[in-house]
Coordinates of N, CA and C in Angstrom, one line a residue:
M1 N 5.8 -0.5 -2.7 CA 5.4 -1.8 -2.1 C 5.9 -2.0 -0.7
D2 N 7.2 -1.8 -0.6 CA 7.8 -1.9 0.8 C 7.1 -0.9 1.7
G3 N 6.6 -1.4 2.8 CA 6.0 -0.6 3.8 C 4.6 -0.1 3.5
T4 N 4.2 -0.1 2.2 CA 2.9 0.3 1.8 C 1.9 -0.9 1.6
L5 N 2.4 -1.9 1.0 CA 1.6 -3.1 0.7 C 2.1 -4.3 1.5
V6 N 3.4 -4.3 1.8 CA 4.1 -5.4 2.5 C 4.9 -4.8 3.7
D7 N 4.8 -5.5 4.8 CA 5.3 -5.0 6.1 C 6.8 -5.3 6.2
T8 N 7.6 -4.5 5.5 CA 9.0 -4.8 5.3 C 10.0 -3.8 5.9
N9 N 9.5 -2.6 6.3 CA 10.4 -1.5 6.6 C 11.4 -1.8 7.7
Y10 N 10.9 -2.5 8.8 CA 11.7 -2.8 9.9 C 12.7 -4.0 9.5
L11 N 12.3 -4.9 8.6 CA 13.2 -5.9 8.2 C 14.4 -5.2 7.4
H12 N 14.1 -4.2 6.6 CA 15.1 -3.5 5.9 C 16.0 -2.7 6.9
T13 N 15.4 -2.2 7.9 CA 16.2 -1.5 8.9 C 17.2 -2.4 9.6
V14 N 16.8 -3.6 10.0 CA 17.7 -4.5 10.7 C 18.8 -5.0 9.7
T15 N 18.4 -5.3 8.5 CA 19.4 -5.9 7.6 C 20.4 -4.8 7.1
W16 N 19.9 -3.6 7.0 CA 20.9 -2.5 6.7 C 21.8 -2.3 7.9
W17 N 21.3 -2.3 9.1 CA 22.1 -2.2 10.3 C 23.2 -3.2 10.3
E18 N 22.8 -4.5 10.1 CA 23.8 -5.6 10.1 C 24.8 -5.5 9.0
A19 N 24.4 -5.1 7.8 CA 25.3 -4.9 6.7 C 26.3 -3.8 7.0
M20 N 25.9 -2.7 7.6 CA 26.8 -1.6 7.9 C 27.7 -2.0 9.1
R21 N 27.1 -2.8 10.1 CA 28.0 -3.2 11.2 C 29.1 -4.1 10.7
Q22 N 28.8 -5.0 9.8 CA 29.8 -5.9 9.2 C 30.9 -5.1 8.5
A23 N 30.6 -4.0 8.0 CA 31.6 -3.1 7.3 C 32.3 -2.2 8.3
G24 N 32.0 -2.3 9.5 CA 32.6 -1.4 10.5 C 32.0 -0.1 10.8
H25 N 30.8 0.1 10.4 CA 30.1 1.4 10.6 C 29.0 1.2 11.7
K26 N 29.0 2.1 12.6 CA 28.1 2.1 13.7 C 27.0 3.1 13.4
V27 N 25.8 2.6 13.1 CA 24.7 3.5 12.7 C 23.5 3.1 13.5
G28 N 22.8 4.1 14.1 CA 21.6 3.8 14.9 C 20.4 3.3 14.1
M29 N 19.6 2.4 14.6 CA 18.5 1.9 13.8 C 17.4 3.0 13.6
R30 N 17.3 3.9 14.5 CA 16.3 5.0 14.3 C 16.7 5.8 13.0
E31 N 18.0 6.1 12.9 CA 18.5 6.8 11.7 C 18.3 6.0 10.4
I32 N 18.5 4.7 10.5 CA 18.3 3.9 9.3 C 16.9 3.8 8.9
H33 N 16.0 3.6 9.9 CA 14.6 3.5 9.7 C 14.0 4.7 8.9
H34 N 14.5 5.9 9.3 CA 14.0 7.1 8.7 C 14.6 7.4 7.3
T35 N 15.5 6.5 6.8 CA 16.0 6.6 5.4 C 15.4 5.6 4.5
I36 N 14.7 4.6 5.1 CA 14.1 3.6 4.3 C 13.1 4.2 3.3
G37 N 13.2 3.8 2.1 CA 12.4 4.4 1.0 C 13.3 5.2 0.0
M38 N 14.5 5.5 0.5 CA 15.5 6.1 -0.4 C 16.1 5.0 -1.2
S39 N 16.7 5.4 -2.4 CA 17.5 4.4 -3.1 C 18.7 4.1 -2.3
S40 N 19.4 2.9 -2.5 CA 20.5 2.5 -1.7 C 21.6 3.5 -1.7
D41 N 22.0 4.0 -2.8 CA 23.1 5.0 -2.8 C 22.8 6.2 -2.0
K42 N 21.6 6.7 -2.1 CA 21.3 7.9 -1.3 C 21.2 7.6 0.2
L43 N 20.7 6.4 0.5 CA 20.6 5.9 1.9 C 22.0 5.9 2.5
M44 N 23.0 5.3 1.8 CA 24.3 5.2 2.4 C 25.0 6.6 2.4
D45 N 24.7 7.5 1.4 CA 25.3 8.8 1.5 C 24.8 9.6 2.7
R46 N 23.5 9.3 3.1 CA 22.9 10.0 4.2 C 23.4 9.5 5.5
L47 N 23.7 8.2 5.6 CA 24.0 7.6 6.9 C 25.5 7.4 7.2
L48 N 26.3 7.3 6.2 CA 27.7 7.0 6.4 C 28.6 8.2 6.2
P49 N 29.8 8.2 6.8 CA 30.7 9.3 6.7 C 31.0 9.7 5.3
E50 N 31.1 11.0 5.1 CA 31.3 11.5 3.7 C 32.7 11.1 3.2
D51 N 33.7 11.0 4.2 CA 35.0 10.7 3.8 C 35.3 9.2 3.8
R52 N 34.3 8.4 3.8 CA 34.5 6.9 3.8 C 35.2 6.5 2.5
D53 N 35.7 5.3 2.5 CA 36.1 4.6 1.3 C 34.9 4.1 0.6
R54 N 34.5 4.8 -0.4 CA 33.2 4.5 -1.1 C 33.3 3.2 -1.9
S55 N 34.5 2.6 -2.1 CA 34.6 1.4 -2.8 C 34.0 0.2 -2.0
G56 N 33.7 0.5 -0.7 CA 33.0 -0.5 0.1 C 31.5 -0.5 0.1
D57 N 31.0 0.6 -0.6 CA 29.5 0.7 -0.6 C 28.8 -0.4 -1.3
K58 N 29.4 -0.9 -2.4 CA 28.8 -2.0 -3.1 C 28.7 -3.3 -2.2
R59 N 29.8 -3.5 -1.5 CA 29.8 -4.7 -0.6 C 28.7 -4.5 0.5
I60 N 28.5 -3.3 1.0 CA 27.4 -3.1 2.0 C 26.1 -3.3 1.4
S61 N 25.8 -2.8 0.2 CA 24.6 -3.0 -0.5 C 24.3 -4.5 -0.8
T62 N 25.3 -5.2 -1.2 CA 25.2 -6.6 -1.5 C 24.9 -7.4 -0.2
A63 N 25.5 -7.0 0.9 CA 25.3 -7.7 2.2 C 23.9 -7.5 2.6
H64 N 23.4 -6.2 2.4 CA 22.0 -6.0 2.8 C 21.0 -6.8 2.0
K65 N 21.2 -6.9 0.7 CA 20.4 -7.7 -0.2 C 20.4 -9.2 0.2
T66 N 21.6 -9.7 0.5 CA 21.7 -11.1 0.9 C 21.0 -11.4 2.2
L67 N 21.2 -10.5 3.2 CA 20.5 -10.7 4.5 C 19.0 -10.5 4.4
Y68 N 18.6 -9.6 3.6 CA 17.1 -9.4 3.4 C 16.5 -10.5 2.7
A69 N 17.2 -11.1 1.8 CA 16.7 -12.2 1.0 C 16.3 -13.4 1.8
E70 N 16.9 -13.5 3.0 CA 16.5 -14.6 3.9 C 15.1 -14.6 4.3
Y71 N 14.4 -13.4 4.2 CA 13.0 -13.2 4.6 C 12.0 -13.4 3.5
F72 N 12.5 -13.6 2.2 CA 11.6 -13.6 1.1 C 10.4 -14.6 1.2
A73 N 10.7 -15.7 1.8 CA 9.6 -16.7 1.9 C 8.6 -16.4 2.9
R74 N 8.8 -15.5 3.8 CA 7.9 -15.2 4.9 C 7.6 -13.7 5.0
L75 N 7.7 -12.9 3.9 CA 7.3 -11.5 4.0 C 5.8 -11.4 4.2
P76 N 5.4 -10.6 5.2 CA 4.0 -10.4 5.5 C 3.3 -9.3 4.7
A77 N 2.2 -9.6 4.0 CA 1.4 -8.6 3.4 C 0.7 -7.8 4.5
L78 N 0.5 -6.5 4.3 CA -0.2 -5.7 5.2 C -1.7 -5.9 5.1
D79 N -2.4 -5.7 6.2 CA -3.9 -6.0 6.1 C -4.5 -5.1 5.0
G80 N -5.3 -5.8 4.2 CA -6.1 -5.1 3.2 C -5.4 -4.9 1.9
A81 N -4.1 -5.2 1.8 CA -3.3 -4.9 0.6 C -3.9 -5.5 -0.7
P82 N -4.1 -6.9 -0.7 CA -4.6 -7.4 -1.9 C -6.0 -6.9 -2.3
D83 N -6.9 -6.8 -1.2 CA -8.2 -6.3 -1.5 C -8.2 -4.9 -2.0
L84 N -7.3 -4.0 -1.5 CA -7.2 -2.7 -2.0 C -6.9 -2.6 -3.5
L85 N -5.9 -3.4 -3.9 CA -5.5 -3.5 -5.3 C -6.6 -4.0 -6.2
R86 N -7.3 -5.0 -5.8 CA -8.4 -5.6 -6.6 C -9.5 -4.6 -6.7
T87 N -9.8 -3.9 -5.6 CA -10.9 -2.9 -5.6 C -10.6 -1.8 -6.5
L88 N -9.4 -1.3 -6.5 CA -9.0 -0.2 -7.3 C -9.1 -0.6 -8.8
A89 N -8.6 -1.8 -9.1 CA -8.6 -2.3 -10.5 C -10.0 -2.4 -11.0
D90 N -10.9 -2.9 -10.1 CA -12.3 -3.1 -10.5 C -13.0 -1.7 -10.8
R91 N -12.5 -0.7 -10.1 CA -13.1 0.6 -10.3 C -12.4 1.4 -11.5
G92 N -11.5 0.7 -12.2 CA -11.0 1.3 -13.4 C -9.6 2.0 -13.3
W93 N -9.0 1.9 -12.1 CA -7.7 2.5 -11.9 C -6.7 1.7 -12.6
Y94 N -5.7 2.3 -13.3 CA -4.6 1.7 -13.9 C -3.5 1.6 -12.8
L95 N -3.1 0.5 -12.3 CA -2.2 0.3 -11.2 C -0.8 0.1 -11.6
V96 N 0.1 1.0 -11.2 CA 1.5 0.8 -11.4 C 2.2 0.7 -10.1
L97 N 2.9 -0.4 -9.9 CA 3.7 -0.6 -8.7 C 5.1 -0.1 -8.9
A98 N 5.4 1.0 -8.3 CA 6.8 1.6 -8.5 C 7.6 1.5 -7.2
S99 N 8.7 0.8 -7.3 CA 9.5 0.5 -6.1 C 11.0 0.7 -6.3
S100 N 11.7 1.0 -5.3 CA 13.1 1.1 -5.3 C 13.8 -0.3 -5.2
A101 N 13.0 -1.3 -5.1 CA 13.5 -2.7 -4.9 C 14.0 -3.3 -6.2
S102 N 14.8 -4.3 -6.0 CA 15.3 -5.0 -7.2 C 14.3 -6.0 -7.7
Q103 N 14.5 -6.6 -8.9 CA 13.5 -7.5 -9.5 C 13.2 -8.7 -8.6
D104 N 14.2 -9.3 -7.9 CA 14.0 -10.4 -7.1 C 13.2 -10.1 -5.9
E105 N 13.4 -8.9 -5.3 CA 12.6 -8.4 -4.2 C 11.2 -8.2 -4.6
L106 N 11.0 -7.6 -5.7 CA 9.7 -7.4 -6.2 C 8.9 -8.7 -6.4
A107 N 9.6 -9.7 -7.0 CA 8.9 -11.0 -7.2 C 8.5 -11.5 -5.9
A108 N 9.3 -11.4 -4.8 CA 8.9 -12.0 -3.5 C 7.7 -11.2 -2.9
M109 N 7.7 -9.9 -3.1 CA 6.6 -9.1 -2.6 C 5.3 -9.4 -3.3
R110 N 5.4 -9.5 -4.7 CA 4.2 -9.8 -5.5 C 3.6 -11.2 -5.1
A111 N 4.5 -12.1 -4.8 CA 4.0 -13.4 -4.4 C 3.3 -13.4 -3.1
T112 N 3.8 -12.5 -2.2 CA 3.2 -12.4 -0.9 C 1.8 -11.7 -1.0
I113 N 1.7 -10.7 -1.8 CA 0.4 -10.0 -2.0 C -0.6 -10.9 -2.7
G114 N -0.2 -11.5 -3.8 CA -1.1 -12.5 -4.5 C -2.2 -11.8 -5.2
A115 N -2.0 -10.6 -5.8 CA -3.0 -9.9 -6.5 C -2.5 -9.4 -7.9
D116 N -1.7 -10.2 -8.5 CA -1.1 -9.8 -9.8 C -2.1 -9.5 -10.9
E117 N -3.3 -10.1 -10.8 CA -4.3 -9.8 -11.8 C -4.8 -8.4 -11.8
A118 N -4.5 -7.7 -10.7 CA -5.0 -6.3 -10.6 C -3.9 -5.3 -11.0
I119 N -2.7 -5.8 -11.2 CA -1.5 -4.9 -11.4 C -1.3 -4.7 -12.9
A120 N -1.2 -3.5 -13.4 CA -1.0 -3.3 -14.8 C 0.5 -3.3 -15.2
T121 N 1.3 -2.6 -14.4 CA 2.7 -2.4 -14.7 C 3.5 -2.4 -13.4
V122 N 4.7 -2.9 -13.4 CA 5.6 -2.9 -12.2 C 6.9 -2.3 -12.6
L123 N 7.4 -1.3 -11.8 CA 8.7 -0.7 -12.1 C 9.6 -1.0 -10.9
S124 N 10.9 -1.3 -11.2 CA 11.9 -1.6 -10.2 C 13.0 -0.6 -10.3
S125 N 14.0 -0.7 -9.4 CA 15.1 0.2 -9.4 C 15.9 0.1 -10.7
D126 N 15.7 -0.9 -11.5 CA 16.4 -1.1 -12.8 C 15.8 -0.2 -13.9
D127 N 14.6 0.3 -13.6 CA 13.8 1.1 -14.6 C 14.0 2.6 -14.6
V128 N 14.7 3.1 -13.6 CA 14.9 4.5 -13.4 C 16.3 4.9 -13.3
D129 N 16.7 6.1 -13.7 CA 18.0 6.6 -13.6 C 18.4 7.0 -12.1
E130 N 17.4 7.5 -11.4 CA 17.7 8.0 -10.1 C 16.5 7.6 -9.2
G131 N 16.8 7.1 -8.0 CA 15.7 6.7 -7.1 C 15.2 7.8 -6.2
K132 N 14.2 7.5 -5.4 CA 13.6 8.5 -4.5 C 14.7 8.9 -3.5
P133 N 14.7 10.2 -3.1 CA 13.5 11.1 -3.2 C 13.5 11.9 -4.6
A134 N 14.3 11.6 -5.5 CA 14.1 12.1 -6.9 C 12.8 11.7 -7.4
P135 N 12.2 12.5 -8.3 CA 10.8 12.1 -8.8 C 10.8 11.1 -9.9
D136 N 12.0 10.6 -10.3 CA 12.1 9.7 -11.4 C 11.1 8.5 -11.4
P137 N 11.0 7.8 -10.2 CA 10.1 6.6 -10.2 C 8.6 7.0 -10.4
V138 N 8.2 8.2 -9.9 CA 6.8 8.7 -10.0 C 6.6 9.1 -11.5
E139 N 7.6 9.8 -12.1 CA 7.4 10.3 -13.4 C 7.4 9.1 -14.4
Q140 N 8.2 8.1 -14.1 CA 8.2 6.9 -15.0 C 6.9 6.1 -14.9
A141 N 6.3 6.1 -13.7 CA 5.0 5.5 -13.5 C 3.9 6.3 -14.3
L142 N 4.0 7.6 -14.3 CA 3.1 8.4 -15.1 C 3.2 8.1 -16.6
E143 N 4.4 7.9 -17.0 CA 4.7 7.6 -18.4 C 4.1 6.3 -18.8
Q144 N 4.3 5.3 -17.9 CA 3.8 3.9 -18.2 C 2.2 4.0 -18.2
A145 N 1.6 4.7 -17.3 CA 0.2 4.8 -17.3 C -0.4 5.7 -18.4
G146 N 0.4 6.6 -19.0 CA 0.0 7.4 -20.0 C -1.0 8.5 -19.5
V147 N -0.8 9.0 -18.3 CA -1.7 10.1 -17.8 C -0.8 11.2 -17.3
P148 N -1.4 12.4 -17.2 CA -0.7 13.6 -16.6 C -0.8 13.5 -15.1
A149 N 0.1 14.2 -14.5 CA 0.2 14.2 -13.0 C -1.1 14.5 -12.3
R150 N -1.9 15.4 -12.9 CA -3.2 15.8 -12.2 C -4.2 14.6 -12.2
D151 N -4.0 13.6 -13.0 CA -5.0 12.5 -13.0 C -4.4 11.2 -12.3
A152 N -3.4 11.4 -11.5 CA -2.8 10.3 -10.8 C -2.8 10.5 -9.3
V153 N -2.8 9.4 -8.6 CA -2.7 9.4 -7.1 C -1.6 8.4 -6.7
F154 N -0.7 8.8 -5.9 CA 0.4 7.9 -5.5 C 0.1 7.5 -4.0
V155 N 0.3 6.2 -3.7 CA 0.1 5.8 -2.3 C 1.5 5.3 -1.8
G156 N 2.0 5.9 -0.8 CA 3.3 5.5 -0.2 C 3.3 5.5 1.3
D157 N 4.5 5.4 1.9 CA 4.5 5.3 3.3 C 5.7 6.0 3.9
T158 N 6.6 6.6 3.1 CA 7.8 7.3 3.7 C 7.8 8.7 3.3
V159 N 8.6 9.5 4.0 CA 8.8 10.9 3.6 C 9.3 11.0 2.2
W160 N 10.2 10.1 1.8 CA 10.8 10.1 0.5 C 9.8 9.9 -0.6
D161 N 8.8 9.0 -0.3 CA 7.7 8.8 -1.3 C 7.0 10.2 -1.5
V162 N 6.7 10.8 -0.4 CA 5.9 12.1 -0.5 C 6.7 13.2 -1.2
V163 N 8.0 13.3 -0.9 CA 8.9 14.3 -1.5 C 8.9 14.0 -3.0
A164 N 9.1 12.8 -3.4 CA 9.1 12.5 -4.9 C 7.8 12.9 -5.5
C165 N 6.7 12.7 -4.9 CA 5.4 13.0 -5.4 C 5.3 14.6 -5.6
V166 N 5.7 15.3 -4.5 CA 5.6 16.7 -4.6 C 6.4 17.3 -5.8
K167 N 7.6 16.7 -6.0 CA 8.4 17.1 -7.1 C 7.8 16.8 -8.4
A168 N 7.0 15.7 -8.5 CA 6.4 15.3 -9.7 C 5.0 15.9 -9.9
G169 N 4.5 16.6 -8.9 CA 3.2 17.2 -9.0 C 2.1 16.3 -8.9
V170 N 2.3 15.2 -8.2 CA 1.3 14.1 -8.0 C 0.7 14.1 -6.6
R171 N -0.6 14.0 -6.5 CA -1.2 13.9 -5.1 C -0.7 12.6 -4.5
C172 N -0.5 12.7 -3.1 CA 0.1 11.6 -2.4 C -0.7 11.2 -1.2
I173 N -1.2 10.0 -1.2 CA -1.8 9.4 0.0 C -0.7 8.7 0.8
A174 N -0.5 9.0 2.1 CA 0.5 8.4 2.9 C -0.1 7.4 3.9
L175 N 0.5 6.2 4.0 CA 0.1 5.3 5.0 C 1.1 5.2 6.2
Q176 N 0.6 5.0 7.4 CA 1.4 5.0 8.5 C 2.1 3.6 8.8
S177 N 1.8 2.7 7.8 CA 2.3 1.3 8.0 C 3.8 1.1 7.9
G178 N 4.5 2.2 7.4 CA 5.9 2.1 7.4 C 6.6 2.6 8.6
G179 N 5.8 3.1 9.6 CA 6.3 3.5 10.9 C 6.7 4.9 11.0
I180 N 6.4 5.7 10.0 CA 6.8 7.1 10.0 C 5.7 8.0 10.7
P181 N 6.0 8.8 11.6 CA 5.0 9.7 12.3 C 4.2 10.5 11.3
P182 N 2.9 10.6 11.5 CA 2.1 11.3 10.6 C 2.5 12.8 10.4
E183 N 3.0 13.4 11.5 CA 3.4 14.8 11.3 C 4.5 15.0 10.3
L184 N 5.4 14.0 10.2 CA 6.5 14.1 9.3 C 6.0 13.9 7.8
L185 N 5.0 13.1 7.7 CA 4.4 12.8 6.4 C 3.7 14.1 5.9
L186 N 2.9 14.7 6.8 CA 2.2 15.9 6.5 C 3.1 17.1 6.1
D187 N 4.2 17.2 7.0 CA 5.2 18.3 6.7 C 5.8 18.1 5.3
A188 N 6.0 16.8 4.9 CA 6.6 16.6 3.6 C 5.7 16.9 2.5
G189 N 4.4 17.0 2.7 CA 3.4 17.4 1.7 C 2.4 16.3 1.4
A190 N 2.2 15.3 2.3 CA 1.1 14.3 2.0 C -0.2 15.0 2.0
D191 N -1.1 14.6 1.1 CA -2.4 15.1 1.0 C -3.4 14.5 2.0
E192 N -3.2 13.2 2.2 CA -4.1 12.4 3.1 C -3.2 11.4 3.8
I193 N -3.7 10.9 5.0 CA -3.0 9.9 5.8 C -4.0 8.9 6.3
Y194 N -3.6 7.6 6.1 CA -4.4 6.5 6.7 C -3.5 5.5 7.4
R195 N -4.1 4.7 8.2 CA -3.2 3.8 9.0 C -2.5 2.7 8.2
D196 N -3.2 2.1 7.3 CA -2.7 1.0 6.5 C -3.6 0.8 5.3
P197 N -3.3 -0.2 4.4 CA -4.2 -0.4 3.3 C -5.6 -0.7 3.6
A198 N -5.8 -1.4 4.7 CA -7.2 -1.8 5.1 C -8.0 -0.5 5.5
D199 N -7.3 0.4 6.2 CA -7.9 1.7 6.6 C -8.2 2.5 5.4
L200 N -7.3 2.6 4.4 CA -7.6 3.3 3.2 C -8.8 2.7 2.4
L201 N -8.8 1.4 2.4 CA -10.0 0.7 1.7 C -11.3 1.0 2.4
R202 N -11.3 1.1 3.7 CA -12.6 1.4 4.4 C -13.0 2.9 4.1
H203 N -12.1 3.8 3.8 CA -12.4 5.2 3.6 C -12.2 5.5 2.1
L204 N -12.2 4.5 1.2 CA -11.9 4.7 -0.2 C -12.8 5.8 -0.8
D205 N -14.0 5.7 -0.6 CA -15.0 6.6 -1.3 C -14.7 8.1 -1.0
S206 N -14.2 8.4 0.2 CA -14.0 9.8 0.6 C -12.5 10.2 0.4
S207 N -11.7 9.2 -0.1 CA -10.3 9.5 -0.3 C -10.1 10.1 -1.7
A208 N -8.8 10.5 -2.0 CA -8.5 11.0 -3.4 C -8.7 9.9 -4.4
L209 N -8.7 8.7 -4.0 CA -8.9 7.6 -5.0 C -10.4 7.3 -5.2
G210 N -11.3 7.9 -4.4 CA -12.7 7.7 -4.6 C -13.5 8.9 -5.1
R211 N -12.9 10.0 -4.8 CA -13.7 11.3 -5.2 C -13.6 11.5 -6.7

């Protein structure tokens, strides 16, 4: 959902930056942005010194959640997001929203999108043992949908989404709405790339979701 249906990746970047700054860590926003989509623990492992006092990680994660929650009431849905979900549901797709977000973040994003009637199942960070880039969220989505990997298509926006799909053997459509360069998404293994949900909807018939 983050960066794929709701325009949140840069909000996450800024709030992670501030949370780390408050804890005394100087991390560039470019580096933070390229880790968005990972689970929180993996994100901090990638960005922060290996020899840090890890007892402070929970405080950093909590600070990020608190700062990000200030935006809940004004999160912007990406162009075409609700229409894409409704169109796919009308065509018979079983829609599973799989996110590394917490339950309260998911609730805020779902309210922003306003297409709950199209969604069959929602998975949060609480529903998997290990977050992206591990394949757990994708595999759990397959289990919820009751389909094999060959019959599923994942739509995401980060390298970590793509990596998780490759590990799970699921085709992946990548959107550029998360701000990741297309060459990085292709190098990670994305099957198709579109600008945003509206662009995917315009090309739906020729995409992996329409063929």
